[in-house]
Coordinates of C-alpha atoms and ligand atoms in Angstrom, one line a residue:
Chain A
X189 CA -6.1 30.3 10.3
X190 CA -7.5 27.1 11.6
X191 CA -6.8 23.8 10.0
X192 CA -9.8 22.5 8.0
X193 CA -11.5 19.6 9.8
X194 CA -11.3 16.1 8.4
X195 CA -14.5 14.3 7.6
X196 CA -14.0 12.3 10.8
X197 CA -14.1 15.5 12.8
X198 CA -17.3 16.5 11.2
X199 CA -19.0 13.2 11.6
X200 CA -17.8 12.9 15.2
X201 CA -19.9 16.0 16.1
X202 CA -23.0 14.4 14.5
X203 CA -22.6 11.3 16.7
X204 CA -21.8 13.3 19.7
X205 CA -24.9 15.4 19.3
X206 CA -27.2 12.4 19.1
X207 CA -25.5 10.7 22.1
X208 CA -25.9 13.8 24.3
X209 CA -29.6 13.9 23.6
X210 CA -30.0 10.2 24.3
X211 CA -28.1 10.6 27.6
X212 CA -30.2 13.6 28.6
X213 CA -27.1 15.8 28.7
X214 CA -29.1 18.7 27.2
X215 CA -26.9 21.6 28.4
X216 CA -23.9 20.1 26.8
X217 CA -26.0 19.5 23.7
X218 CA -27.1 23.1 23.7
X219 CA -23.5 24.2 23.8
X220 CA -22.8 22.5 20.4
X221 CA -25.0 25.1 18.7
X222 CA -23.7 28.3 17.2
X223 CA -25.0 31.5 18.6
X224 CA -27.3 31.8 15.6
X225 CA -28.1 28.1 15.6
X226 CA -31.4 26.8 14.4
X227 CA -33.4 23.6 14.9
X228 CA -35.9 23.1 12.1
X229 CA -38.4 20.3 11.6
X230 CA -40.4 20.9 8.4
X231 CA -44.1 20.0 8.3
X232 CA -44.1 19.1 4.6
X233 CA -41.5 17.6 2.2
X234 CA -39.7 20.4 0.5
X235 CA -41.0 23.1 2.9
X236 CA -39.2 26.3 1.9
X237 CA -39.7 28.3 5.1
X238 CA -40.3 27.4 8.7
X239 CA -41.1 31.0 9.6
X240 CA -43.7 32.0 7.0
X241 CA -45.7 28.8 7.3
X242 CA -46.3 26.3 10.1
X243 CA -43.5 23.9 10.9
X244 CA -43.3 21.0 13.4
X245 CA -40.5 23.0 15.0
X246 CA -38.5 26.1 14.1
X247 CA -36.4 27.2 17.1
X248 CA -33.5 29.6 17.6
X249 CA -31.3 29.3 20.6
X250 CA -33.7 31.3 22.7
X251 CA -36.6 29.0 22.1
X252 CA -34.4 25.9 22.5
X253 CA -33.4 27.3 25.9
X254 CA -37.0 27.7 26.8
X255 CA -37.6 24.1 25.7
X256 CA -34.8 22.8 27.9
X257 CA -35.8 25.0 30.9
X258 CA -39.3 23.6 30.7
X259 CA -37.9 20.1 30.7
X260 CA -36.1 20.8 34.0
X261 CA -39.3 22.0 35.7
X262 CA -40.6 19.3 38.0
X263 CA -44.1 20.4 36.8
X264 CA -43.4 19.5 33.2
X265 CA -46.3 17.0 33.5
X266 CA -45.8 15.3 30.2
X267 CA -42.4 14.1 31.3
X268 CA -43.8 11.9 34.0
X269 CA -43.1 9.0 33.9
X270 CA -39.7 9.9 32.4
X271 CA -39.2 9.9 28.7
X272 CA -36.1 8.4 27.2
X273 CA -35.0 8.3 23.6
X274 CA -32.5 6.6 21.3
X275 CA -31.1 7.7 18.0
X276 CA -29.8 4.9 15.7
X277 CA -27.7 6.7 13.1
X278 CA -26.6 5.6 9.7
X279 CA -23.1 6.8 8.9
X280 CA -23.2 10.6 8.3
X281 CA -22.2 11.6 4.8
X282 CA -20.4 14.9 4.2
X283 CA -22.4 16.5 1.4
X284 CA -20.6 19.8 1.2
X285 CA -17.3 21.3 2.3
X286 CA -16.3 24.9 1.9
X287 CA -13.1 25.1 4.0
X288 CA -12.5 28.8 3.0
X289 CA -15.8 29.8 4.6
X290 CA -15.5 27.1 7.3
X291 CA -18.9 25.8 6.3
X292 CA -19.7 22.1 6.0
X293 CA -22.9 20.1 5.4
X294 CA -23.8 16.6 6.3
X295 CA -26.7 14.2 5.8
X296 CA -27.6 11.5 8.2
X297 CA -30.5 9.0 7.9
X298 CA -31.6 7.8 11.3
X299 CA -34.3 6.0 13.4
X300 CA -35.5 7.7 16.5
X301 CA -37.2 5.9 19.3
X302 CA -39.0 7.6 22.1
X303 CA -40.3 5.7 25.1
X304 CA -42.4 6.5 28.1
X305 CA -43.9 3.9 30.5
X306 CA -45.2 1.1 28.4
X307 CA -45.5 3.2 25.2
X308 CA -42.9 3.5 22.5
X309 CA -42.9 5.5 19.3
X310 CA -40.6 5.1 16.4
X311 CA -39.8 7.7 13.8
X312 CA -37.6 7.6 10.7
X313 CA -35.8 10.7 9.5
X314 CA -32.9 12.3 7.8
X315 CA -30.9 15.0 9.6
X316 CA -29.3 17.7 7.5
X317 CA -26.6 19.5 9.5
X318 CA -24.8 22.7 8.6
X319 CA -21.6 23.0 10.7
X320 CA -19.4 26.0 10.9
X321 CA -15.9 26.5 12.2
X322 CA -15.7 29.0 15.1
X323 CA -12.7 30.1 17.3
X324 CA -14.2 27.7 19.9
X325 CA -14.3 24.8 17.4
X326 CA -17.0 23.3 15.2
X327 CA -20.6 24.3 16.0
X328 CA -24.0 23.4 14.6
X329 CA -25.5 26.3 12.6
X330 CA -28.6 24.4 11.4
X331 CA -30.1 21.0 12.1
X332 CA -32.9 20.2 9.8
X333 CA -34.8 17.1 10.7
X334 CA -36.7 15.7 7.7
X335 CA -39.2 13.3 9.2
X336 CA -40.2 10.6 6.7
X337 CA -43.9 11.0 7.9
X338 CA -43.7 14.7 8.6
X339 CA -47.2 15.2 7.2
X340 CA -48.8 12.4 9.1
X341 CA -51.0 12.7 12.2
X342 CA -48.4 12.3 14.9
X343 CA -48.4 11.5 18.6
X344 CA -46.6 14.0 20.9
X345 CA -42.9 14.0 20.3
X346 CA -41.4 15.0 23.6
X347 CA -37.6 15.0 23.3
X348 CA -35.5 15.9 20.2
X349 CA -35.4 13.7 17.1
Chain B
X70 CA -82.3 -17.5 -3.5
X71 CA -81.0 -16.6 -0.1
X72 CA -82.6 -13.7 1.7
X73 CA -80.4 -10.9 3.0
X74 CA -79.7 -11.4 6.7
X75 CA -82.0 -9.5 8.9
X76 CA -79.7 -6.9 10.4
X77 CA -80.3 -4.8 13.5
X78 CA -79.9 -1.2 12.4
X79 CA -77.1 0.3 14.5
X80 CA -79.5 2.7 16.2
X81 CA -82.2 0.1 17.0
X82 CA -84.2 0.6 20.1
X83 CA -83.9 4.3 20.2
X84 CA -81.6 4.3 23.2
X85 CA -81.9 7.5 25.2
X86 CA -78.7 9.2 26.4
X87 CA -80.5 11.4 28.9
X88 CA -79.2 9.4 31.8
X89 CA -75.6 10.3 31.0
X90 CA -76.0 14.0 31.2
X91 CA -77.2 15.8 34.3
X92 CA -77.5 19.6 34.8
X93 CA -74.1 19.9 36.5
X94 CA -72.2 16.6 35.7
X95 CA -71.8 14.0 33.0
X96 CA -71.3 10.2 33.2
X97 CA -67.9 8.7 32.3
X98 CA -69.5 6.5 29.7
X99 CA -69.6 9.6 27.5
X100 CA -65.9 9.2 27.0
X101 CA -65.3 5.5 27.5
X102 CA -68.2 3.6 26.0
X103 CA -67.8 2.1 22.5
X104 CA -71.6 2.0 22.3
X105 CA -71.9 5.7 22.9
X106 CA -69.3 6.4 20.3
X107 CA -71.2 4.2 17.8
X108 CA -74.4 6.1 18.5
X109 CA -72.5 9.4 18.1
X110 CA -71.4 8.4 14.7
X111 CA -74.9 7.4 13.8
X112 CA -76.7 10.5 15.2
X113 CA -74.5 13.4 16.3
X114 CA -71.9 13.4 13.5
X115 CA -74.6 13.0 10.9
X116 CA -77.0 15.6 12.2
X117 CA -74.5 18.3 13.0
X118 CA -73.0 20.8 10.6
X119 CA -69.4 19.7 10.5
X120 CA -66.5 21.8 9.2
X121 CA -65.0 20.1 6.1
X122 CA -62.3 22.5 5.1
X123 CA -61.5 26.0 3.7
X124 CA -62.2 26.5 0.0
X125 CA -58.8 28.0 -0.6
X126 CA -57.5 24.4 -0.5
X127 CA -59.1 23.9 -3.9
X128 CA -58.5 27.0 -6.0
X129 CA -58.5 25.5 -9.6
X130 CA -60.9 23.4 -11.6
X131 CA -60.5 19.7 -10.7
X132 CA -58.7 20.5 -7.4
X133 CA -60.0 18.3 -4.6
X134 CA -59.6 18.0 -0.8
X135 CA -60.7 14.9 1.1
X136 CA -61.4 14.3 4.8
X137 CA -62.5 11.4 6.9
X138 CA -65.3 12.5 9.3
X139 CA -66.3 10.0 11.9
X140 CA -66.0 7.2 9.4
X141 CA -67.4 9.1 6.4
X142 CA -65.1 9.7 3.5
X143 CA -65.8 13.0 1.9
X144 CA -64.4 15.1 -0.9
X145 CA -64.9 18.6 -2.0
X146 CA -64.1 19.4 -5.6
X147 CA -63.8 22.7 -7.5
X148 CA -66.1 22.7 -10.6
X149 CA -65.4 24.3 -13.9
X150 CA -67.9 27.1 -13.2
X151 CA -66.0 28.0 -10.0
X152 CA -68.5 26.5 -7.5
X153 CA -67.8 23.6 -5.2
X154 CA -69.3 20.2 -5.1
X155 CA -69.1 17.9 -2.0
X156 CA -69.6 14.2 -2.3
X157 CA -68.8 10.9 -0.6
X158 CA -65.5 9.6 -1.7
X159 CA -67.0 6.2 -2.6
X160 CA -67.4 4.7 -6.0
X161 CA -71.0 4.1 -7.0
X162 CA -70.0 0.6 -8.3
X163 CA -68.4 -1.3 -5.4
X164 CA -67.3 1.4 -3.0
X165 CA -63.6 1.9 -3.8
X166 CA -62.4 5.4 -2.8
X167 CA -61.9 7.5 -5.9
X168 CA -59.4 10.0 -4.4
X169 CA -56.5 8.7 -2.4
X170 CA -54.6 11.8 -1.6
X171 CA -55.7 14.3 1.0
X172 CA -55.3 17.1 -1.6
X173 CA -54.7 17.2 -5.4
X174 CA -56.1 17.7 -8.8
X175 CA -58.1 15.1 -10.6
X176 CA -58.2 16.7 -14.1
X177 CA -61.5 17.1 -16.0
X178 CA -63.2 14.0 -14.5
X179 CA -62.9 11.3 -11.9
X180 CA -62.0 7.8 -12.8
X181 CA -62.3 4.9 -10.3
X182 CA -59.0 3.0 -10.2
X183 CA -60.8 -0.4 -9.7
X184 CA -63.1 -0.9 -12.8
X185 CA -62.7 2.5 -14.5
X186 CA -66.2 3.9 -14.0
X187 CA -65.8 7.6 -14.7
X188 CA -67.6 10.6 -13.2
X189 CA -68.0 14.3 -14.0
X190 CA -66.6 16.7 -11.4
X191 CA -70.1 17.1 -9.9
X192 CA -70.3 13.3 -9.3
X193 CA -72.6 12.4 -12.2
X194 CA -71.8 9.0 -13.8
X195 CA -70.2 9.6 -17.2
X196 CA -69.3 6.2 -18.5
X197 CA -68.8 2.6 -17.5
X198 CA -66.7 -0.1 -19.4
X199 CA -68.7 -2.9 -21.1
X200 CA -71.7 -0.6 -21.3
X201 CA -73.8 -3.1 -23.4
X202 CA -73.6 -5.7 -20.7
X203 CA -75.7 -3.4 -18.5
X204 CA -78.6 -3.2 -21.0
X205 CA -81.7 -4.7 -19.6
X206 CA -80.3 -4.7 -16.0
X207 CA -81.5 -2.5 -13.2
X208 CA -78.2 -0.7 -12.8
X209 CA -78.9 2.6 -14.3
X210 CA -82.1 3.0 -12.3
X211 CA -80.4 1.9 -9.1
X212 CA -78.5 4.3 -6.8
X213 CA -75.3 2.9 -8.5
X214 CA -76.5 4.4 -11.8
X215 CA -76.9 7.9 -10.2
X216 CA -73.3 8.5 -9.7
X217 CA -71.6 9.7 -6.5
X218 CA -73.8 10.3 -3.5
X219 CA -73.7 13.7 -1.8
X220 CA -74.2 14.6 1.9
X221 CA -77.6 16.0 2.9
X222 CA -76.4 19.5 3.3
X223 CA -73.5 21.6 2.1
X224 CA -72.8 25.2 2.8
X225 CA -69.8 27.4 1.8
X226 CA -69.9 30.2 4.3
X227 CA -67.5 32.9 3.1
X228 CA -64.9 30.2 2.2
X229 CA -65.6 27.9 5.2
X230 CA -67.2 24.7 3.9
X231 CA -69.5 22.8 6.3
X232 CA -71.5 19.6 5.6
X233 CA -74.4 17.9 7.2
X234 CA -74.4 14.2 6.4
X235 CA -78.0 13.7 7.1
X236 CA -80.7 15.0 4.8
X237 CA -82.8 16.1 7.8
X238 CA -81.9 18.5 10.6
X239 CA -81.5 22.1 11.4
X240 CA -80.5 24.4 8.5
X241 CA -77.1 25.9 8.6
X242 CA -78.0 29.4 9.8
X243 CA -80.3 28.2 12.6
X244 CA -77.7 25.5 13.6
X245 CA -74.9 28.1 14.2
X246 CA -76.8 31.4 14.7
X247 CA -75.5 34.9 14.1
X248 CA -73.3 35.1 17.2
X249 CA -71.2 32.1 16.2
X250 CA -71.1 33.1 12.6
X251 CA -70.0 36.6 13.6
X252 CA -66.6 35.1 14.4
X253 CA -66.2 33.9 10.8
X254 CA -67.5 37.3 9.5
X255 CA -64.8 38.9 11.6
X256 CA -62.0 36.7 10.3
X257 CA -63.0 37.4 6.7
X258 CA -63.5 41.2 7.3
X259 CA -59.9 41.3 8.5
X260 CA -58.8 40.7 4.9
X261 CA -58.6 43.8 2.8
X262 CA -59.7 41.7 -0.1
X263 CA -62.5 40.0 1.9
X264 CA -60.9 36.6 1.4
X265 CA -58.7 34.3 3.5
X266 CA -56.4 31.5 2.5
X267 CA -54.8 28.6 4.1
X268 CA -51.1 29.1 5.1
X269 CA -49.0 26.0 4.5
X270 CA -49.9 22.5 5.7
X271 CA -52.0 21.6 8.8
X272 CA -50.4 20.5 12.0
X273 CA -51.8 17.1 12.6
X274 CA -52.0 15.3 16.0
X275 CA -53.4 12.0 17.0
X276 CA -54.3 12.0 20.7
X277 CA -55.4 9.0 22.7
X278 CA -58.5 10.5 24.2
X279 CA -62.1 11.0 23.5
X280 CA -62.9 13.9 21.2
X281 CA -65.2 15.6 23.7
X282 CA -62.3 16.0 26.2
X283 CA -60.4 18.0 23.7
X284 CA -63.4 20.1 22.9
X285 CA -64.1 20.8 26.5
X286 CA -60.6 21.9 27.0
X287 CA -61.0 24.5 24.3
X288 CA -63.4 26.2 26.8
X289 CA -61.3 25.4 29.9
X290 CA -59.9 28.6 31.3
X291 CA -58.8 27.1 34.6
X292 CA -56.3 24.6 33.4
X293 CA -53.6 26.8 31.8
X294 CA -52.1 28.1 35.1
X295 CA -51.5 24.6 36.4
X296 CA -51.2 22.5 33.2
X297 CA -48.9 25.0 31.5
X298 CA -46.9 26.1 34.5
X299 CA -43.7 24.6 33.2
X300 CA -43.9 26.3 29.8
X301 CA -45.1 29.6 31.3
X302 CA -42.4 29.6 33.9
X303 CA -39.7 28.9 31.3
X304 CA -41.1 31.6 29.0
X305 CA -41.1 34.1 31.9
X306 CA -37.5 33.3 32.7
X307 CA -36.4 33.8 29.1
X308 CA -38.6 36.9 28.8
X309 CA -36.5 38.7 31.5
X310 CA -33.3 38.3 29.4
X311 CA -34.9 39.0 26.0
X312 CA -32.6 41.1 23.8
X313 CA -34.3 43.8 21.8
X314 CA -34.8 43.4 18.0
X315 CA -35.0 39.7 17.5
X316 CA -38.2 39.5 15.6
X317 CA -38.7 35.8 15.6
X318 CA -38.1 35.4 19.3
X319 CA -40.1 38.3 20.5
X320 CA -43.1 37.2 18.4
X321 CA -42.9 33.8 20.1
X322 CA -42.6 35.4 23.6
X323 CA -45.6 37.6 22.9
X324 CA -47.6 34.4 22.3
X325 CA -46.2 32.2 25.1
X326 CA -46.0 34.7 28.0
X327 CA -49.8 35.0 28.4
X328 CA -50.0 31.3 29.2
X329 CA -48.8 32.3 32.6
X330 CA -51.9 34.5 33.2
X331 CA -53.7 33.9 36.5
X332 CA -57.3 32.9 37.2
X333 CA -58.5 36.5 37.3
X334 CA -57.2 37.2 33.8
X335 CA -59.4 34.4 32.5
X336 CA -62.4 35.3 34.7
X337 CA -62.3 38.8 33.2
X338 CA -62.3 37.6 29.6
X339 CA -66.0 37.2 29.4
X340 CA -67.8 34.5 27.4
X341 CA -71.0 33.6 25.7
X342 CA -72.9 30.3 25.5
X343 CA -75.0 29.7 22.4
X344 CA -77.6 27.1 21.5
X345 CA -76.5 23.7 20.1
X346 CA -73.3 23.5 22.1
X347 CA -71.5 26.5 20.6
X348 CA -69.8 29.2 22.6
X349 CA -67.5 32.2 22.4
X350 CA -64.7 32.4 25.0
X351 CA -63.0 35.8 25.4
X352 CA -65.7 38.2 24.4
X353 CA -63.9 41.1 26.1
X354 CA -60.3 40.0 25.9
X355 CA -58.1 37.0 25.6
X356 CA -54.5 35.9 25.5
X357 CA -54.4 37.2 21.9
X358 CA -55.4 40.7 22.7
X359 CA -52.0 42.0 23.5
X360 CA -50.2 41.4 20.1
X361 CA -48.1 44.3 18.8
X362 CA -50.0 46.5 16.3
X363 CA -49.2 46.3 12.6
X364 CA -49.7 49.9 11.6
X365 CA -49.7 49.6 7.8
X366 CA -52.2 46.8 7.8
X367 CA -54.4 48.6 10.3
X368 CA -54.3 51.7 8.2
X369 CA -55.5 49.6 5.2
X370 CA -58.5 48.3 7.2
X371 CA -59.2 51.8 8.6
X372 CA -59.3 53.2 5.0
X373 CA -61.8 50.4 4.1
X374 CA -64.1 50.5 7.1
X375 CA -63.4 53.7 8.9
X376 CA -61.2 54.0 12.0
X377 CA -63.8 53.1 14.6
X378 CA -65.1 50.0 12.8
X379 CA -61.6 48.8 12.0
X380 CA -60.7 49.2 15.7
X381 CA -63.7 47.2 16.8
X382 CA -63.0 44.6 14.2
X383 CA -59.4 44.1 15.4
X384 CA -60.2 44.2 19.1
X385 CA -62.5 41.2 18.8
X386 CA -59.9 38.5 19.5
X387 CA -61.7 35.7 21.3
X388 CA -59.7 32.8 22.8
X389 CA -61.9 30.4 20.8
X390 CA -65.3 30.2 19.2
X391 CA -66.5 26.7 19.3
X392 CA -68.5 25.5 16.3
X393 CA -69.9 22.4 18.0
X394 CA -68.8 19.6 17.5
X395 CA -66.1 19.8 14.9
X396 CA -64.2 23.1 15.0
X397 CA -62.8 26.0 17.1
X398 CA -61.8 29.3 15.5
X399 CA -59.5 32.1 16.5
X400 CA -59.9 35.4 14.7
X401 CA -56.3 36.5 15.6
X402 CA -54.1 34.7 15.0
X403 CA -56.4 33.5 12.3
X404 CA -56.6 29.8 12.9
X405 CA -59.0 26.9 13.1
X406 CA -58.7 23.6 15.0
X407 CA -60.6 20.7 13.5
X408 CA -61.6 17.6 15.4
X409 CA -62.0 14.2 13.7
X410 CA -62.9 11.4 16.1
X411 CA -61.2 8.2 15.2
X412 CA -62.7 6.0 18.0
X413 CA -63.9 6.4 21.5
X414 CA -60.4 6.9 22.7
X415 CA -58.6 8.3 19.7
X416 CA -58.9 11.8 18.2
X417 CA -57.3 13.5 15.3
X418 CA -56.8 17.2 15.7
X419 CA -55.7 19.4 12.9
X420 CA -54.6 23.0 13.3
X421 CA -55.0 25.1 10.1
X422 CA -53.3 28.5 9.8
X423 CA -55.2 31.1 7.8
X424 CA -54.4 34.6 6.6
X425 CA -56.0 37.3 4.5
X426 CA -55.0 36.9 0.9
X427 CA -52.0 39.2 0.3
X428 CA -51.6 39.6 4.1
X429 CA -48.4 41.3 5.3
X430 CA -45.7 38.7 5.9
X431 CA -45.8 39.5 9.7
X432 CA -49.4 38.4 9.9
X433 CA -48.6 35.1 8.3
X434 CA -45.5 34.6 10.5
X435 CA -47.7 35.3 13.5
X436 CA -50.2 32.5 12.8
X437 CA -47.4 30.2 11.7
X438 CA -45.6 30.8 14.9
X439 CA -48.7 30.3 17.1
X440 CA -49.6 27.1 15.3
X441 CA -46.1 25.7 15.7
X442 CA -45.5 26.8 19.3
X443 CA -48.9 25.7 20.6
X444 CA -50.4 23.1 18.3
X445 CA -47.5 21.1 16.9
X446 CA -46.8 17.5 18.0
X447 CA -43.4 19.1 19.1
X448 CA -45.1 21.9 21.0
X449 CA -43.9 22.7 24.5
X450 CA -47.4 23.9 25.4
X451 CA -49.5 21.1 23.9
X452 CA -47.4 18.3 25.5
X453 CA -48.9 18.9 28.8
X454 CA -52.4 19.1 27.5
X455 CA -52.1 15.9 25.5
X456 CA -50.5 14.1 28.4
X457 CA -53.4 15.1 30.7
X458 CA -56.2 14.3 28.2
X459 CA -54.6 10.8 27.8
X460 CA -54.3 10.6 31.6
X461 CA -57.9 11.5 32.0
X462 CA -59.0 8.9 29.5
X463 CA -57.3 6.2 31.6
X464 CA -58.2 7.7 35.0
X465 CA -61.9 7.7 34.2
X466 CA -61.8 3.9 34.0
X467 CA -61.3 3.8 37.8
X468 CA -64.2 3.0 40.0
X469 CA -65.4 5.0 43.0
X470 CA -66.9 7.9 41.1
X471 CA -68.6 7.4 37.7
X472 CA -69.2 11.1 37.3
X473 CA -67.3 14.1 35.9
X474 CA -68.0 17.3 37.8
X475 CA -69.1 20.4 35.9
X476 CA -70.4 22.2 38.9
X477 CA -68.3 25.4 38.8
X478 CA -70.7 28.4 38.6
X479 CA -73.8 26.2 38.1
X480 CA -77.1 27.9 38.7
X481 CA -80.4 26.2 38.7
X482 CA -82.4 27.1 35.6
X483 CA -79.5 28.3 33.6
X484 CA -80.4 26.0 30.8
X485 CA -83.6 28.1 30.3
X486 CA -81.6 30.9 28.6
X487 CA -80.3 29.5 25.3
X488 CA -78.0 32.4 24.7
X489 CA -76.2 33.8 27.7
X490 CA -73.5 36.3 28.1
X491 CA -71.2 35.6 31.0
X492 CA -69.2 38.0 33.1
X493 CA -67.0 35.3 34.4
X494 CA -64.9 33.3 31.9
X495 CA -64.1 30.6 34.5
X496 CA -67.7 29.3 34.6
X497 CA -68.0 25.6 33.6
X498 CA -71.3 26.5 32.0
X499 CA -69.5 26.4 28.6
X500 CA -69.0 22.7 29.0
X501 CA -72.5 22.1 30.5
X502 CA -73.7 23.9 27.4
X503 CA -71.7 21.6 25.1
X504 CA -73.5 18.6 26.8
X505 CA -76.9 20.2 26.3
X506 CA -76.0 20.5 22.6
X507 CA -74.7 16.9 22.7
X508 CA -78.0 15.6 24.2
X509 CA -80.0 17.4 21.5
X510 CA -78.0 15.9 18.7
X511 CA -78.1 12.4 20.4
X512 CA -81.9 12.5 20.6
X513 CA -83.1 9.0 19.7
X514 CA -86.0 10.3 17.7
Ligands
LIG226 S1 -65.4 0.0 -7.6 FE1 -65.2 1.7 -8.8 S2 -65.4 1.0 -10.8 FE2 -65.7 -0.8 -9.6
LIG227 FE1 -54.0 23.9 27.4

């Protein structure tokens, strides 16, 4: 039986995830996700399913792999000139803890900035993470990104909020 | 008393646009010029039949849906008798918008937030505060006393609501013609109940390009192989290692893999150009033709229409049917893309998912998946399109060549046949045809 993680262990993973995206270390980022991991960006506040109705994004590991593989392709035209991003996180809050099931939830408000050439877009959002304990350590089971303006007409978002 | 300033009407001088469109190429000012955009708002967007929305957005009495169409604020409202009314979202008093949400319910009447004039759901003026002070004034006889103004034409075609702002112009059936409307007929016939409904919210994108670039691309069969190479290559790589039985993923692969199809696939799709700028791409086949069968749903349609007719119905899956200038429909997955120009170099594109009422969950998931994978601001497919439209918008500002080539497949005299079936889906005639429609709607007369 593994020891239950402290809050600091949980929040460390949230910071680490954001940093790996910002540094473009996407393969290491990908490895943080559980085998049945999911990245979901709802299209409407309170959206109940990303599968039965359109979402901004609803990707299992297979589709995330595809997304990362595309980004590595020199003919991913939209990534020229290079796109960079920055997450500015508010301190993550542990909102649920079920040590017996090794299941933890966190909520993290953040500002996301994406920049390309002379253009910069800023988004505000809250990330809701579901973390699970696995024999390999803590993994992300779900990341749900609740964009403040999820129902607005948006420009292309190229990396990962 | 001061006289009103003599104002030049925006369309003064009857400027002709004919110099900007030749048989096989168009001038860059079509995309760049603020003046051309101003005249488009004045002429084209008022004379055309423009898609407003699907009537399933407003199921109950008092439900409303609003849209901003090339500067015109419009609202459709469900009446107590079940019919729809469409009116300008502009108070008859001083012009405040009456409805401020994109969608909602207004109750039994409309009340302006500014000075509390109230209106019936059909737009008729109901009451004004300080009524006595209007006695002996000209208000009630003036347009302000007539309540909310309505566009010149409104047509609810099997749930698809279109408007024509201008009072004059082609009537709805002549404007679109039976070939274009057959796509809507097909979409509706795919519903065992004969009715469609919107699935979830629209995916909304704002793109820094002229609206016509986006619309041309809907008919562009030659770009996917180069534009979407990175997405198609990544999809093909994943496809090789696809495990069996993962429903969500295999649905996505079914939709993404065809983006890697070669030039010959598109040339074999077949197409049709129609009068007034409309067209059908993929009359024979499309990237949507290979979706897995849904046996129970198909049996339901076969019981309704007979096996042969049901098969014919389901096999018509064009890539896109363009309803010039505002919309492009797919029959399967059932989806409409709506264009709302915001300026010469800014366009709002909304993708609305539709499904037959009571559709099997799989059908709803299919359209939800396609909409998200291909039309989301987070889409791995659309990123490259959007990037290249925005790049084209900037690139056209360069001197050296003021013209955009639409020569591929051009034949002298082709414009003589208003409706033309094409063997080769790679022919740029679909774009040339859009500009013939454009010129007609931009006629200074
Ligand atoms: S502007 Fe609507 S009541 Fe005055
Ligand atoms: Fe494309």
